[in-house]
Coordinates of C-alpha atoms in Angstrom, one line a residue:
K1 CA -31.2 -10.2 -11.8
K2 CA -29.3 -8.9 -8.8
K3 CA -26.7 -6.2 -9.5
K4 CA -23.1 -7.2 -8.5
S5 CA -21.2 -4.7 -6.5
I6 CA -17.7 -4.2 -5.2
T7 CA -17.2 -6.8 -2.4
V8 CA -13.8 -5.5 -1.0
A9 CA -12.9 -1.8 -0.7
D10 CA -10.4 -1.0 2.0
Q11 CA -7.6 1.5 2.9
F12 CA -4.8 1.6 5.4
R13 CA -2.4 4.4 6.1
I14 CA 1.1 4.9 7.6
T15 CA 0.7 6.7 10.9
S16 CA 4.2 8.1 11.4
N17 CA 7.1 9.2 9.2
V18 CA 9.2 6.4 7.6
T19 CA 12.8 7.4 7.8
S20 CA 14.7 4.3 6.7
N21 CA 14.9 1.9 3.8
A22 CA 12.8 -1.2 4.6
E23 CA 9.6 -3.0 4.1
I24 CA 6.9 -1.2 6.0
T25 CA 6.0 -3.4 9.0
S26 CA 4.6 -1.1 11.7
N27 CA 2.7 2.1 12.3
I28 CA -0.1 1.0 9.9
E29 CA -3.8 1.6 10.6
R30 CA -7.1 1.2 8.7
V31 CA -8.3 4.6 7.8
D32 CA -10.8 5.7 10.5
S33 CA -11.4 9.5 10.1
T34 CA -14.9 10.7 9.8
G35 CA -16.3 9.6 6.4
Q36 CA -13.5 7.0 5.9
G37 CA -13.1 3.4 6.5
G38 CA -13.3 -0.1 5.2
L39 CA -16.4 0.2 3.2
T40 CA -17.4 -3.4 2.8
A41 CA -18.2 -6.4 5.1
N42 CA -15.1 -8.2 3.7
Q43 CA -12.0 -6.4 4.8
M44 CA -8.3 -6.8 4.4
S45 CA -6.3 -8.0 7.3
E46 CA -2.8 -6.8 8.2
S47 CA -0.1 -8.2 10.4
S48 CA 3.5 -6.8 10.6
G49 CA 3.0 -5.2 7.2
V50 CA 1.7 -8.3 5.4
F51 CA -1.7 -7.8 3.9
T52 CA -4.1 -10.8 3.5
F53 CA -7.0 -10.7 1.1
P54 CA -10.5 -11.8 2.4
L55 CA -11.7 -13.3 -0.9
T56 CA -10.2 -14.6 -4.1
G57 CA -10.5 -12.3 -7.1
I58 CA -8.8 -9.6 -9.2
Y59 CA -7.7 -6.7 -7.0
L60 CA -6.4 -3.2 -7.8
V61 CA -3.8 -2.5 -5.2
S62 CA -2.2 1.0 -4.9
F63 CA 0.5 2.6 -2.7
D64 CA 0.3 6.4 -2.7
A65 CA 3.1 8.2 -0.8
T66 CA 4.1 11.8 0.0
G67 CA 7.3 12.8 1.6
S68 CA 10.3 15.1 1.7
A69 CA 13.8 14.9 0.3
P70 CA 16.6 17.0 1.9
S71 CA 18.6 19.6 0.1
T72 CA 20.7 17.1 -1.8
A73 CA 19.8 14.9 -4.8
D74 CA 17.9 11.8 -3.5
N75 CA 15.9 9.1 -5.3
I76 CA 13.0 7.9 -3.1
S77 CA 11.3 4.7 -4.2
I78 CA 8.2 2.8 -3.3
T79 CA 7.4 -0.8 -4.2
I80 CA 4.5 -3.2 -4.1
K81 CA 5.7 -6.8 -3.4
V82 CA 3.6 -9.9 -3.8
T83 CA 3.9 -13.6 -2.8
T84 CA 2.0 -16.5 -4.4
N85 CA 3.4 -19.1 -2.0
N86 CA 3.1 -17.2 1.4
S87 CA 6.9 -17.1 1.5
S88 CA 9.0 -15.5 -1.2
Y89 CA 8.1 -11.9 -2.3
N90 CA 8.8 -10.2 -5.6
G91 CA 8.5 -6.5 -6.5
I92 CA 5.7 -6.1 -9.0
A93 CA 5.3 -2.3 -9.1
Y94 CA 7.9 0.4 -8.6
N95 CA 8.1 4.2 -8.7
S96 CA 10.9 6.6 -7.8
E97 CA 10.9 10.4 -7.2
C98 CA 14.1 12.5 -7.3
G99 CA 15.0 15.4 -5.0
N100 CA 16.7 18.3 -6.7
A101 CA 20.4 19.0 -5.8
G102 CA 20.6 22.2 -3.8
S103 CA 16.9 22.5 -2.9
A104 CA 14.6 20.6 -0.6
K105 CA 11.6 18.9 -2.3
T106 CA 8.3 17.6 -1.2
F107 CA 7.2 14.7 -3.4
G108 CA 4.3 12.5 -4.2
A109 CA 4.6 9.0 -5.8
T110 CA 2.1 6.3 -6.7
V111 CA 2.4 2.7 -7.8
K112 CA -0.5 0.4 -8.7
S113 CA -0.9 -3.2 -9.8
L114 CA -3.7 -5.7 -10.6
I115 CA -3.2 -8.8 -8.4
D116 CA -4.8 -12.1 -9.2
V117 CA -5.7 -13.6 -5.8
T118 CA -6.2 -17.3 -6.6
D119 CA -5.6 -18.5 -3.0
V120 CA -6.1 -16.2 0.1
S121 CA -3.7 -18.4 2.1
N122 CA -0.8 -17.9 -0.3
V123 CA -1.3 -14.6 -2.3
K124 CA -0.3 -11.7 -0.1
V125 CA 1.2 -8.2 -0.5
K126 CA 3.5 -5.9 1.4
F127 CA 5.1 -2.5 0.7
E128 CA 8.6 -1.2 0.7
V129 CA 10.3 2.2 0.7
G130 CA 13.9 2.6 -0.5
S131 CA 16.7 5.0 -1.4
L132 CA 16.0 7.3 1.5
A133 CA 19.0 9.5 2.1
S134 CA 19.7 11.0 5.6
G135 CA 16.9 13.5 6.3
S136 CA 14.4 12.1 3.7
F137 CA 11.1 10.5 4.8
L138 CA 7.7 9.3 3.8
T139 CA 5.0 11.3 5.6
G140 CA 2.8 9.5 8.0
D141 CA -0.4 10.8 9.7
T142 CA -3.1 9.4 11.9
T143 CA -5.9 11.8 10.8
Q144 CA -5.6 11.9 7.0
N145 CA -4.2 9.9 4.2
T146 CA -0.6 11.1 3.4
S147 CA 1.0 7.7 2.6
Y148 CA -1.5 5.0 2.2
F149 CA -2.6 1.7 0.6
T150 CA -5.8 1.0 -1.3
F151 CA -7.4 -2.4 -2.0
I152 CA -10.4 -2.8 -4.4
R153 CA -11.7 -6.1 -5.5
L154 CA -12.7 -5.7 -9.1
G155 CA -14.2 -9.1 -9.8
D156 CA -13.8 -12.8 -9.9
T157 CA -10.4 -14.4 -10.7

């Protein structure tokens, strides 16, 4: 009997700092540093921050972010949003980090969710950052993962 393996394993990263509250729609690249990359023949596709799955199935999706808060109290949030009708999106995973009043803070935050992709035309995801005060940002980089998205297909839906 043939052993089943992971059929989708892919990562994208934010390539420049995100400084405003919004869905992340630009400055996104598939990881491409030495030793990194979409590791399977089936890869995610991305257009204006909307990620499309190549196959139906159960996926583990994560958004890992690093950034900096200014020297005032600031809540910085990250969200995974999903649509099941290729139209209206709902937040399904949320995390928030707080800066400390009076001192700058570098932070890290992660959100994860299992997503049941029953239809590759209708089930899609995008990512959002919120609560950024003036001077706060998510860190982007073109050579290493600082703020990034991971997609792993775990099995059939």
